[in-house]
PDB file of C-alpha atoms in Angstrom:
ATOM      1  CA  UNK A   4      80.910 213.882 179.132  1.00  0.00           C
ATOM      2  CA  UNK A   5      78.055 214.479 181.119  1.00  0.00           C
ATOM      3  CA  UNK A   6      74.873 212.510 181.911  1.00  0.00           C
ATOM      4  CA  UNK A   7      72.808 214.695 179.510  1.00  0.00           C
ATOM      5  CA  UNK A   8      74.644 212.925 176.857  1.00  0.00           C
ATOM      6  CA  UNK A   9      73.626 210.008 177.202  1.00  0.00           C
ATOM      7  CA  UNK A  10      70.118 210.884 178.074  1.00  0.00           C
ATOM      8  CA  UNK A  11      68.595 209.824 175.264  1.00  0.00           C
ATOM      9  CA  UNK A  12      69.850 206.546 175.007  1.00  0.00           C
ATOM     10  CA  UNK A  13      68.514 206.141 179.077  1.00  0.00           C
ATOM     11  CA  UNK A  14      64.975 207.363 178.107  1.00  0.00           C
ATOM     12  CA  UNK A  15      64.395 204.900 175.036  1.00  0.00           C
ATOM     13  CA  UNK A  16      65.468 201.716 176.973  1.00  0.00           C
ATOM     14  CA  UNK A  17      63.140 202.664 180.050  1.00  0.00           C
ATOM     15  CA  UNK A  18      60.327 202.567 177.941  1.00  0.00           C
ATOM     16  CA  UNK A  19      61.329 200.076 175.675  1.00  0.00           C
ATOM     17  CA  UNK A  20      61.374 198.178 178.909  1.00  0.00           C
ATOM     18  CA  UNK A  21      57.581 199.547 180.339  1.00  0.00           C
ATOM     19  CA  UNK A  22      55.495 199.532 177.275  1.00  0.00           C
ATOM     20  CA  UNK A  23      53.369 196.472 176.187  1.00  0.00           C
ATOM     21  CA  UNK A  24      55.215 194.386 173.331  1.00  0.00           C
ATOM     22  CA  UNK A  25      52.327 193.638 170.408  1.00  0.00           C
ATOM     23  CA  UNK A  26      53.154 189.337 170.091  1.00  0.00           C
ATOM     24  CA  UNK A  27      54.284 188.926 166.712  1.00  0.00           C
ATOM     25  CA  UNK A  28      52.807 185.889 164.637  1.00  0.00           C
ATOM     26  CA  UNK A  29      54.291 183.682 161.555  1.00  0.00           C
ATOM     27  CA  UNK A  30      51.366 182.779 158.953  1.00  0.00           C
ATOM     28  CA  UNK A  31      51.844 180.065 156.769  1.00  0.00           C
ATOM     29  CA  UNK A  32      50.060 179.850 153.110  1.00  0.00           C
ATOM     30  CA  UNK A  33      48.598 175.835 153.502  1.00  0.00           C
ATOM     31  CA  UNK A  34      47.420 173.935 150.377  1.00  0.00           C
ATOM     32  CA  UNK A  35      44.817 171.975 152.098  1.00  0.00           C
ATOM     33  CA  UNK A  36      44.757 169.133 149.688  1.00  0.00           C
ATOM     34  CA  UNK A  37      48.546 168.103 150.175  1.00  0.00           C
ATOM     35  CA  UNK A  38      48.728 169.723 154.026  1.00  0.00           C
ATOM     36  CA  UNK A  39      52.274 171.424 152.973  1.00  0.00           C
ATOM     37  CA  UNK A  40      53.327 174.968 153.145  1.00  0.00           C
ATOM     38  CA  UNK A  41      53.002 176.990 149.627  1.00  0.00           C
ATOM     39  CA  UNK A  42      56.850 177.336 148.643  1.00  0.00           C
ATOM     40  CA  UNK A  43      58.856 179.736 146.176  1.00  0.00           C
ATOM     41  CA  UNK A  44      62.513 178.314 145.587  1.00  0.00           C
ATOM     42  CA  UNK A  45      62.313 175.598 147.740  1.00  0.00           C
ATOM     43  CA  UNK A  46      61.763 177.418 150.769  1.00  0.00           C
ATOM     44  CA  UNK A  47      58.147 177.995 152.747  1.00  0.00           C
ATOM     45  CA  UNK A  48      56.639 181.289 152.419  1.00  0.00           C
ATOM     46  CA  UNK A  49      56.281 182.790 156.246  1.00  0.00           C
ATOM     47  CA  UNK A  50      54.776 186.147 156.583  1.00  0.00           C
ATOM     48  CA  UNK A  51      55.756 187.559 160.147  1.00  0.00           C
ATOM     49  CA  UNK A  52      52.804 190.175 161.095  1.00  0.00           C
ATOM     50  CA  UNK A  53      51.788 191.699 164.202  1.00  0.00           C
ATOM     51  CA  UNK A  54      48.147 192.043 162.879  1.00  0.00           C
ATOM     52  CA  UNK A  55      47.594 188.141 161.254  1.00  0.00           C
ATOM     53  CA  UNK A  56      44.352 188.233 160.527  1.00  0.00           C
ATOM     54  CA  UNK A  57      45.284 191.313 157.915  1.00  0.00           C
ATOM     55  CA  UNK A  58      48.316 188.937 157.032  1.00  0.00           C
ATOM     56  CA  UNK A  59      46.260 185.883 156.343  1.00  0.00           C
ATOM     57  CA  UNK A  60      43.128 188.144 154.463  1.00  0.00           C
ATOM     58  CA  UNK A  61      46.349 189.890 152.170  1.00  0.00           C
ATOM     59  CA  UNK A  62      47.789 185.514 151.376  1.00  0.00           C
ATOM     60  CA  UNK A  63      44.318 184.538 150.646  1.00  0.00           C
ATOM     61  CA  UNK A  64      43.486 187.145 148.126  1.00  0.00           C
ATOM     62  CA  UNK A  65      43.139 186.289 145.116  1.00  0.00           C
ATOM     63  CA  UNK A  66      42.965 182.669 145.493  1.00  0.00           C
ATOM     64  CA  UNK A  67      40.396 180.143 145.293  1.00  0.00           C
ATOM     65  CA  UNK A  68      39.739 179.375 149.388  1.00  0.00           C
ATOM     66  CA  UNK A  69      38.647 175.724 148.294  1.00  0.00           C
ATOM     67  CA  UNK A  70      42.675 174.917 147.783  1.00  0.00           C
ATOM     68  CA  UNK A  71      44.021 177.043 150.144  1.00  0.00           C
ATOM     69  CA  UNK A  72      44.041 178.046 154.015  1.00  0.00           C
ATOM     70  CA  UNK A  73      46.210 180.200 156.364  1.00  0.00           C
ATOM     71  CA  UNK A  74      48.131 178.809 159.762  1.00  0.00           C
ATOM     72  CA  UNK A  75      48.367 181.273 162.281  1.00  0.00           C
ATOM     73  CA  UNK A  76      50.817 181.243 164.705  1.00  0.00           C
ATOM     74  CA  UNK A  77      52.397 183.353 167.749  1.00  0.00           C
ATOM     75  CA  UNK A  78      56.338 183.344 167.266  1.00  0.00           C
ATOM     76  CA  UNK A  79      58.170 182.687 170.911  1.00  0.00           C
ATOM     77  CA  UNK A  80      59.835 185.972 172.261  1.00  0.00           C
ATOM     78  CA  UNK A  81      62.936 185.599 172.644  1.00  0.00           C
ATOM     79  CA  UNK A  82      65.048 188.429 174.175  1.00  0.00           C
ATOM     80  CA  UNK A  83      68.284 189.184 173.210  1.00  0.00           C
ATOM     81  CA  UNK A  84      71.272 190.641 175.825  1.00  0.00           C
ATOM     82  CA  UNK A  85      73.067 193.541 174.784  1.00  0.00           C
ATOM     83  CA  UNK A  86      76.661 193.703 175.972  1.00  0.00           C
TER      84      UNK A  86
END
């Protein structure tokens, strides 16, 4: 095997590593008269966008903006280490 081969590979984690990551954000569906997260089964409903205001406008639609409100926000990068 040559270098060539493995070329590819090289070239996508040098600019994985160069270009700009977009932050990701979680937003949260709020009922603003009991302050809790809207939940299906039990669990919260978390949308994970990297455009949130689009995220919250797509939650709220639909709903009457007098019971409910989004939370925005920014989830913590964490980077993972290949071995």
């Amino acid at each position: 095997m040559t270098m060539l081969n493995h070329l590819g590979e090289f070239a996508q984690s040098a600019r994985a590593a160069w270009m700009p990551v977009t932050p990701c954000y979680a937003v949260r569906l709020i009922d603003r008269a009991t302050g809790m997260a809207h939940c299906i089964a039990d669990i919260p409903l978390v949308i994970y966008s990297r455009d949130p205001q689009q995220a919250a406008a797509e939650l709220l639609r639909n709903r009457d903006p007098e019971r409910w409100m989004t939370h925005i926000e920014p989830v913590r990068k964490v980077r993972s280490v290949r071995s």
